[in-house]
Coordinates of N, CA and C in Angstrom, one line a residue:
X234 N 0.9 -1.2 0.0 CA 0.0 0.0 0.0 C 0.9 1.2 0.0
X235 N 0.7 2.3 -0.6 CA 1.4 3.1 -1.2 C 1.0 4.3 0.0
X236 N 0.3 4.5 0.6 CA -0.2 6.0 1.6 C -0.4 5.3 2.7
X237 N -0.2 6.1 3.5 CA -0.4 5.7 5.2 C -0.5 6.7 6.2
X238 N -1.4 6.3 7.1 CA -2.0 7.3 7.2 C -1.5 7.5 8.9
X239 N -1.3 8.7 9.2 CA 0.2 8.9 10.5 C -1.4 10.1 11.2
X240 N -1.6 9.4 12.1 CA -2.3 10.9 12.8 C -3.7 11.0 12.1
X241 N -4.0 12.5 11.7 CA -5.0 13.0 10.7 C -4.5 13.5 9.6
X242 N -3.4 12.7 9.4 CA -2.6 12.6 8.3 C -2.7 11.4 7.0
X243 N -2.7 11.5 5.7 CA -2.2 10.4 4.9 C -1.3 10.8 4.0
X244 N -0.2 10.1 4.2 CA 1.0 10.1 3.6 C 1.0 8.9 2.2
X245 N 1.7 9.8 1.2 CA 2.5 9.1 -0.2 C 3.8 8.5 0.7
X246 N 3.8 7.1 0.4 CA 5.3 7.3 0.4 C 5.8 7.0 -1.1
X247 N 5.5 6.6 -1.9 CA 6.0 6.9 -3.1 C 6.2 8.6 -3.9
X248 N 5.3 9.3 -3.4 CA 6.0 11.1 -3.2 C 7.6 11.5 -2.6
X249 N 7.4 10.5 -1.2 CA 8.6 10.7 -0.3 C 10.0 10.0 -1.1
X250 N 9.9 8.7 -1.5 CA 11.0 8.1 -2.1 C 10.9 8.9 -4.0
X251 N 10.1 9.3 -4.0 CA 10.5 10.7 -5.4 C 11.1 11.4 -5.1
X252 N 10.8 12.0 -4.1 CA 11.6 13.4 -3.3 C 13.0 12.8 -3.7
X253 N 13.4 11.8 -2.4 CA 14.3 11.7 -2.3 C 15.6 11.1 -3.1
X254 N 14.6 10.8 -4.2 CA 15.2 10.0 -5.7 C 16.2 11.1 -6.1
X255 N 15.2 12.7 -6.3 CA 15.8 13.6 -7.0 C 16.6 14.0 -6.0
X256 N 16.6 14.0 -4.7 CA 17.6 14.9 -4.4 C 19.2 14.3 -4.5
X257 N 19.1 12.6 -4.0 CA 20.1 12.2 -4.5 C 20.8 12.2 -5.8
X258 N 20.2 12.2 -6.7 CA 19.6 12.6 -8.5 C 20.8 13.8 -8.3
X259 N 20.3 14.8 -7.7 CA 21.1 16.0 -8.4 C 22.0 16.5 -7.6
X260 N 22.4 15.6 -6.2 CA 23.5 15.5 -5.3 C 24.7 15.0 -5.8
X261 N 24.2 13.7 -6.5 CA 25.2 13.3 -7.2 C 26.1 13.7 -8.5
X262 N 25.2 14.5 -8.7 CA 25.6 15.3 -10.5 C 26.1 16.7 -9.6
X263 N 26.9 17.0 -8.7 CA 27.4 17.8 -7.9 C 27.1 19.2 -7.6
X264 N 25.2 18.9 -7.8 CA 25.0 20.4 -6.5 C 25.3 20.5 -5.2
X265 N 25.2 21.8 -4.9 CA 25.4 22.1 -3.4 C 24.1 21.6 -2.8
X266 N 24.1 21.5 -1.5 CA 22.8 21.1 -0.6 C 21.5 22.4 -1.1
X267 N 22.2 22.9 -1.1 CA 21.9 24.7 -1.1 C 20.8 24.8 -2.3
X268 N 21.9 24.8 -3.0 CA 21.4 24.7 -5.0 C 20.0 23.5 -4.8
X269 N 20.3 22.4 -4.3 CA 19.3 21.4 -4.3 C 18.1 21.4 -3.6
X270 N 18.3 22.1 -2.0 CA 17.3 22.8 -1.7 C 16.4 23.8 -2.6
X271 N 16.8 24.5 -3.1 CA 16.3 26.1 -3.3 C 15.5 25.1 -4.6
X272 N 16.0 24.5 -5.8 CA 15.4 23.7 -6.6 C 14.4 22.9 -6.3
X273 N 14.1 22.4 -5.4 CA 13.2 21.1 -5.0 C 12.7 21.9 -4.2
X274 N 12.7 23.4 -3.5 CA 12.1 23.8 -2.5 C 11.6 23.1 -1.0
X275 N 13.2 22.8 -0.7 CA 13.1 21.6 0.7 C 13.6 22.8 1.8
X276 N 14.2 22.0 2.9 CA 15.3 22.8 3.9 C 16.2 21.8 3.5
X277 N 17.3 23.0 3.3 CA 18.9 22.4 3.5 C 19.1 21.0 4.5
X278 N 18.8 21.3 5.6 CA 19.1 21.0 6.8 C 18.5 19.8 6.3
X279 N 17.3 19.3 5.8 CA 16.8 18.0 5.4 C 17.7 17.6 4.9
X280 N 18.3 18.0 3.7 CA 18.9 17.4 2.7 C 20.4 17.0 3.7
X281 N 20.9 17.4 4.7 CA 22.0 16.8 5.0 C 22.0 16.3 6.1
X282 N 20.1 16.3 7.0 CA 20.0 15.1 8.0 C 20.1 13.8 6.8
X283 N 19.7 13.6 5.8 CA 19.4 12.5 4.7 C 20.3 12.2 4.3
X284 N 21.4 12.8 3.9 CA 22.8 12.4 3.6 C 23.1 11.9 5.0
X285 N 23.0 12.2 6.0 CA 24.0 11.6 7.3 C 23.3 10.1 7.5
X286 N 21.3 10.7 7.2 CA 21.0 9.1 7.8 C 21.6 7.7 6.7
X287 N 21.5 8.5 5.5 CA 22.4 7.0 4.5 C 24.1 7.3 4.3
X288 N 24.8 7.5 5.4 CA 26.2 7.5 4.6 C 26.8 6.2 5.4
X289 N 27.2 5.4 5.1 CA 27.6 4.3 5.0 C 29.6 4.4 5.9
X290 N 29.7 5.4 5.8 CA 31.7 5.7 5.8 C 32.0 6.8 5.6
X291 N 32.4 8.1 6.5 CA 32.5 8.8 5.8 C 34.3 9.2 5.0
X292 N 34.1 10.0 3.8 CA 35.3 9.7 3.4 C 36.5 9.7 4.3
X293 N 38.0 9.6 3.4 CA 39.0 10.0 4.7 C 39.3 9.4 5.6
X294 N 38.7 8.5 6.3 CA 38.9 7.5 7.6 C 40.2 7.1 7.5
X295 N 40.4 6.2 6.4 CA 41.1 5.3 6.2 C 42.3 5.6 5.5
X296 N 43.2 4.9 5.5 CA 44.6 5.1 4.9 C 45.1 3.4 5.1
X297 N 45.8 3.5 3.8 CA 46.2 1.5 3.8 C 47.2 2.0 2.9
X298 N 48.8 1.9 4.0 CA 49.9 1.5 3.3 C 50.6 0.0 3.3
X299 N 51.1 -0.5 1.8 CA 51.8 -1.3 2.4 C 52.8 -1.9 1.3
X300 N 54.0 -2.4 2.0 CA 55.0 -3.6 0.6 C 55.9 -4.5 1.4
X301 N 56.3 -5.1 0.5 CA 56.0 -5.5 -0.3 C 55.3 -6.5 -0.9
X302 N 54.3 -6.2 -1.8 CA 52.9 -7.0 -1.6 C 52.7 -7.4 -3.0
X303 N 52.5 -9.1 -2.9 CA 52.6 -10.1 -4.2 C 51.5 -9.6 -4.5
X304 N 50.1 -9.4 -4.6 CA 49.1 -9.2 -5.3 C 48.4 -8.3 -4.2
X305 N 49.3 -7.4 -5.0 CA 48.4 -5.7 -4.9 C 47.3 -5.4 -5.6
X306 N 46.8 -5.9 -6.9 CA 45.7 -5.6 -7.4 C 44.4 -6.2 -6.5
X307 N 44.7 -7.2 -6.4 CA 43.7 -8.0 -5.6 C 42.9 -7.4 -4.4
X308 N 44.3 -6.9 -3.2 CA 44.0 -5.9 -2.1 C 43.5 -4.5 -2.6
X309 N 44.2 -4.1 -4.0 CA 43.5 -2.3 -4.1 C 41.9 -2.6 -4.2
X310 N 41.2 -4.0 -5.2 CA 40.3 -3.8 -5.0 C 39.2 -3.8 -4.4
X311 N 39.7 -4.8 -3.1 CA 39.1 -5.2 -2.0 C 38.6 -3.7 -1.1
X312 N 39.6 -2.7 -0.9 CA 40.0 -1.5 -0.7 C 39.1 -0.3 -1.6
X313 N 39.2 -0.3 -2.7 CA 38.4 0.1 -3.5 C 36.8 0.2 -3.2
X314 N 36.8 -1.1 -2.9 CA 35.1 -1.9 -2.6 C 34.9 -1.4 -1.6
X315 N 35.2 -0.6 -0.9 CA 34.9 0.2 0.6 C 35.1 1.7 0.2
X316 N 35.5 2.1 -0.7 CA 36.1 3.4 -1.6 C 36.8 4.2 -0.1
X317 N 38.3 3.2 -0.1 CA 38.9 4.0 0.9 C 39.9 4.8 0.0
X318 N 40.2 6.0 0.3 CA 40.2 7.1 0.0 C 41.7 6.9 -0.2
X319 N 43.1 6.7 0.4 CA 44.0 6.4 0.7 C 44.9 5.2 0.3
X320 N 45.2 5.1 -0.6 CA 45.7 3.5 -1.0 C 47.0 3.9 -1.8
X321 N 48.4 3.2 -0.6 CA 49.5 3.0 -1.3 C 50.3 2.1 -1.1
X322 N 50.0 1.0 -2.0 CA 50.8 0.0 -2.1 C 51.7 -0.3 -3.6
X323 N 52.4 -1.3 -2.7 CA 53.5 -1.6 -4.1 C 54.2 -3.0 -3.3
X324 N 54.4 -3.6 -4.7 CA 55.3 -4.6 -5.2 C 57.0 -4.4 -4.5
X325 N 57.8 -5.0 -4.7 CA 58.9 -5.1 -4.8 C 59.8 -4.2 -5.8
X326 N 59.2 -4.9 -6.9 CA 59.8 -3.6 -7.9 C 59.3 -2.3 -8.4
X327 N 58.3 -1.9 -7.7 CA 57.7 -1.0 -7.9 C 58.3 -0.1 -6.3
X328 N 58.4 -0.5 -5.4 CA 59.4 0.0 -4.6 C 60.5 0.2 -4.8
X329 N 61.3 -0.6 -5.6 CA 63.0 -0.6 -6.0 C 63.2 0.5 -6.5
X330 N 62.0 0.7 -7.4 CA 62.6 1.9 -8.8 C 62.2 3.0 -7.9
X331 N 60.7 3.1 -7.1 CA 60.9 4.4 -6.2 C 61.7 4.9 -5.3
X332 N 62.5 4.0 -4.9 CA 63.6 4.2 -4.1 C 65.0 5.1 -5.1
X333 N 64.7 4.3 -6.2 CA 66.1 4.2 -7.0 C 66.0 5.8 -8.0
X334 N 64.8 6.0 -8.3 CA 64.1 7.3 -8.8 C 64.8 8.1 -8.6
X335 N 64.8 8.4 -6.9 CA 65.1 9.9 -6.4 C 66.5 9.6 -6.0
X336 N 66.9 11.3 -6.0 CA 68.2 11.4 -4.5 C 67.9 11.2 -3.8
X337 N 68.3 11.2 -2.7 CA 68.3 11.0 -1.6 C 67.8 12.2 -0.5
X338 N 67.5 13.6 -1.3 CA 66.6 14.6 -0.8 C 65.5 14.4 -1.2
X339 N 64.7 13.8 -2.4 CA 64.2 13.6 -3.1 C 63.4 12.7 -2.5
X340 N 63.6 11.9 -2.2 CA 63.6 10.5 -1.6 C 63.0 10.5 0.2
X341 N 63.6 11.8 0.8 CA 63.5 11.9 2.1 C 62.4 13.3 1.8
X342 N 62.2 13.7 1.1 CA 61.2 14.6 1.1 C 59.9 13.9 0.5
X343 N 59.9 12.7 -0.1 CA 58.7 11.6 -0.7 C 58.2 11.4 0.4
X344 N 59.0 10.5 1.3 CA 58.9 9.9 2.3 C 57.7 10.6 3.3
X345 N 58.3 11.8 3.6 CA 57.8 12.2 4.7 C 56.4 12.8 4.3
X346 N 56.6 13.3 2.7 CA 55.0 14.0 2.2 C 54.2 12.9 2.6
X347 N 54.5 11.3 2.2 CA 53.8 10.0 2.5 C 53.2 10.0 3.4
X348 N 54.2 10.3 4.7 CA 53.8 10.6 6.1 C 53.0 11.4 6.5
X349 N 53.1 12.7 6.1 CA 52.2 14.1 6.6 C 50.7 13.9 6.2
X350 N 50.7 13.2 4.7 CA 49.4 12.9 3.9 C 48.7 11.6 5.0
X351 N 49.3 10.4 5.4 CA 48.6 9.9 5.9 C 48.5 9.4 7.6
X352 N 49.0 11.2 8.1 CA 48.4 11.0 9.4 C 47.6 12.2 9.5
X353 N 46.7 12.4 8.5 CA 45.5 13.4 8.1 C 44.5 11.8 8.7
X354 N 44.4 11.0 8.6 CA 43.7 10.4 8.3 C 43.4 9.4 9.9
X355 N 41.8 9.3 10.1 CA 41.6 8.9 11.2 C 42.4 7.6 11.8
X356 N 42.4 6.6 10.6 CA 42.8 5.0 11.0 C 44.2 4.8 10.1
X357 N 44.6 3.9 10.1 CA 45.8 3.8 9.2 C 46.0 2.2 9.3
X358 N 46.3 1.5 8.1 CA 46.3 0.0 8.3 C 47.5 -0.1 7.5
X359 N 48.5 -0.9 8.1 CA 50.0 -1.0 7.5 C 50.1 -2.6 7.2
X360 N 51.0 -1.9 6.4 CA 51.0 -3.6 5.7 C 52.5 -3.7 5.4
X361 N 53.2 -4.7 6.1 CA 54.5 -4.3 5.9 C 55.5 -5.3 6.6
X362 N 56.7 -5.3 7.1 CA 57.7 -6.2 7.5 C 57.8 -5.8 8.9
X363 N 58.3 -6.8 9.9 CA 57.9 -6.4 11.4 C 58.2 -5.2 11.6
X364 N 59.8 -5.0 11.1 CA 60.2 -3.6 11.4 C 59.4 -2.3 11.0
X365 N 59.3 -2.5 10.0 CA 58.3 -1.5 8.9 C 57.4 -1.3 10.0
X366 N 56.2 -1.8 10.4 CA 54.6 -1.7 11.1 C 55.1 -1.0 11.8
X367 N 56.3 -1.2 12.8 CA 56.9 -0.9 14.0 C 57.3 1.0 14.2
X368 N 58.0 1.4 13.0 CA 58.4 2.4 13.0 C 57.1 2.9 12.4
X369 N 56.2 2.7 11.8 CA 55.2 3.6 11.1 C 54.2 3.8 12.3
X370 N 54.3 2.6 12.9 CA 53.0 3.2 14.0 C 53.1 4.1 14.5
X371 N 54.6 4.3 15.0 CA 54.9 5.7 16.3 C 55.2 6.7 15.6
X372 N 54.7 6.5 14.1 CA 55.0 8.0 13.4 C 53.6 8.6 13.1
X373 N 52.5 7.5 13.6 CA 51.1 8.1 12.8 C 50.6 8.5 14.0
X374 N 49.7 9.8 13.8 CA 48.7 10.1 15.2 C 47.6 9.1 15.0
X375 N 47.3 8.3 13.7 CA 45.9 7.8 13.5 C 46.2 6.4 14.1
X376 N 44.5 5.5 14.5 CA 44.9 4.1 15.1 C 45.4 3.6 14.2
X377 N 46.2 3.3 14.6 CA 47.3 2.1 13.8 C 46.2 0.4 13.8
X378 N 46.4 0.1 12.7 CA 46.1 -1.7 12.5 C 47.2 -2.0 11.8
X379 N 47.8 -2.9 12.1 CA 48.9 -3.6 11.3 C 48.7 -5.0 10.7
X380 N 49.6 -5.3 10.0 CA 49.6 -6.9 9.3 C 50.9 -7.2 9.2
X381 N 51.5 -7.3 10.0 CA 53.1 -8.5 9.7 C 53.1 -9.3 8.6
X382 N 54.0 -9.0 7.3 CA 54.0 -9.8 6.5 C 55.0 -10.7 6.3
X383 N 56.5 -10.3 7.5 CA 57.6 -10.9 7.6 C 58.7 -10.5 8.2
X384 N 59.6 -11.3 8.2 CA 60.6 -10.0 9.1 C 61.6 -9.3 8.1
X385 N 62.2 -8.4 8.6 CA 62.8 -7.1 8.1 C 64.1 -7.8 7.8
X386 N 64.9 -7.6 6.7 CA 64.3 -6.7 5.3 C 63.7 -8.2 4.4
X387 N 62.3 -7.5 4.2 CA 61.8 -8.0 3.3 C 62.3 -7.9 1.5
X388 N 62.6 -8.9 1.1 CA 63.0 -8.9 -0.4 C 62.4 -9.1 -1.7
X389 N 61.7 -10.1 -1.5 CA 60.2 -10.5 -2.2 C 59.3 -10.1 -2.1
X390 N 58.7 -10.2 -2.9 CA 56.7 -9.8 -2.6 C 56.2 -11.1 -1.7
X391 N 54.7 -10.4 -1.1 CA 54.5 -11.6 0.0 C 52.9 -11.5 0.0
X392 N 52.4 -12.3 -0.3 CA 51.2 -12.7 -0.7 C 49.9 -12.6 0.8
X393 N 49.3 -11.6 0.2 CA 48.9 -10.7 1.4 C 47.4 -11.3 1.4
X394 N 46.5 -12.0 3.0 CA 45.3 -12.3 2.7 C 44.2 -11.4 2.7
X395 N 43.6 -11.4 1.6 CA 42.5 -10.5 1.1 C 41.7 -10.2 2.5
X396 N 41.2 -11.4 3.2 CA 40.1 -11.6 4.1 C 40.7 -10.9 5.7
X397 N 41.5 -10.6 5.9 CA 42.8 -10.2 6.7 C 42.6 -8.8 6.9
X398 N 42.8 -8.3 5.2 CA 42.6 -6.4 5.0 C 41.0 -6.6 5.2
X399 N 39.8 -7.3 4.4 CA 38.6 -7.2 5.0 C 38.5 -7.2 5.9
X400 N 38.6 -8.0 7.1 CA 38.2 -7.8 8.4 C 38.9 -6.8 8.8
X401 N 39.9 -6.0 8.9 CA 40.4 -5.1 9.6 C 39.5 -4.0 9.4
X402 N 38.8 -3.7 7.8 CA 38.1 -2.7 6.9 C 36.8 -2.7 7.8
X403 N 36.4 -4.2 8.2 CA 34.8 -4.2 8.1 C 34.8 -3.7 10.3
X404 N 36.5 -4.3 10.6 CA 36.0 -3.8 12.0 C 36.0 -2.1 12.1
X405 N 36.8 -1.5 11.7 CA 37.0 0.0 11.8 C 36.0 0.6 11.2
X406 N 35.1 0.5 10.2 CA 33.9 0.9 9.9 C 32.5 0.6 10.1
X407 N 32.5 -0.6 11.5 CA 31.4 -0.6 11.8 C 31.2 -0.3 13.4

């Protein structure tokens, strides 16, 4: 049944989920709450209790570094599938050559932008060689989660469990 009747009231809810069809409709094609209001002649303030009651994560939380990691694609998309905002991983040789890229100012000024960029961020999940977790944790203000992938120095890529980064994902965002 499509109306219901609240009080001395009877309500559409097919009106209500129109409404709110279009406001997500033209939220997503990147108006302002504002613009979207004034358009649909709502209150603002609606439009961003209704964003808060469906947001799922908000962006930014998260940050996931890690190497060297045998199947990175695998993890970006696991990661992806959560649209965490922050994602830097690499292989072995995709580390070598970043390392090998720069000078050594170069190199110490990468590093630390890495750093600055991702203790913006609420949580931080490392993925890395005992030593690695170790030194990154006491550099991030954010909760640290770690994943030991071996001990230090790591030389190969090391085959990282998908279900491992999931659970960490599904506990910090629920």
């Amino acid at each position: 049944m499509d109306f219901v009747k609240i009080g001395d009231k009877i309500i559409s809810k097919s009106r209500i989920n129109k409404k709110i069809d279009e406001i997500i409709e033209l939220r997503s094609k990147g108006y302002s709450q504002q613009e979207v209001a004034k358009e649909l002649d709502i209150d603002r303030t609606f439009i961003s209790r209704l964003e808060s009651l469906g947001e799922v994560r908000k962006g930014g939380d998260i940050a996931v570094i890690g190497f060297p990691i045998k199947n990175k694609d695998e993890i970006e998309e696991v990661l992806r599938s959560f649209n965490i905002e922050y994602i830097l991983l690499m292989n072995e040789e995709e580390r070598q050559s970043f390392i090998k890229k720069q000078g050594g100012k170069e190199l110490l000024e990468s590093v630390l932008k890495i750093i600055s960029d991702v203790r913006k961020y609420k949580h931080c999940v490392i993925i890395g060689s005992n030593m690695r977790v170790k030194v990154l944790s006491k550099l991030l203000d954010s909760q640290v989660y770690t994943i030991d992938i071996g001990e230090s120095p790591l030389k190969n890529d090391v085959y990282v469990d998908p279900q491992r980064v999931l659970d960490i994902i599904k506990t910090i965002i629920e």
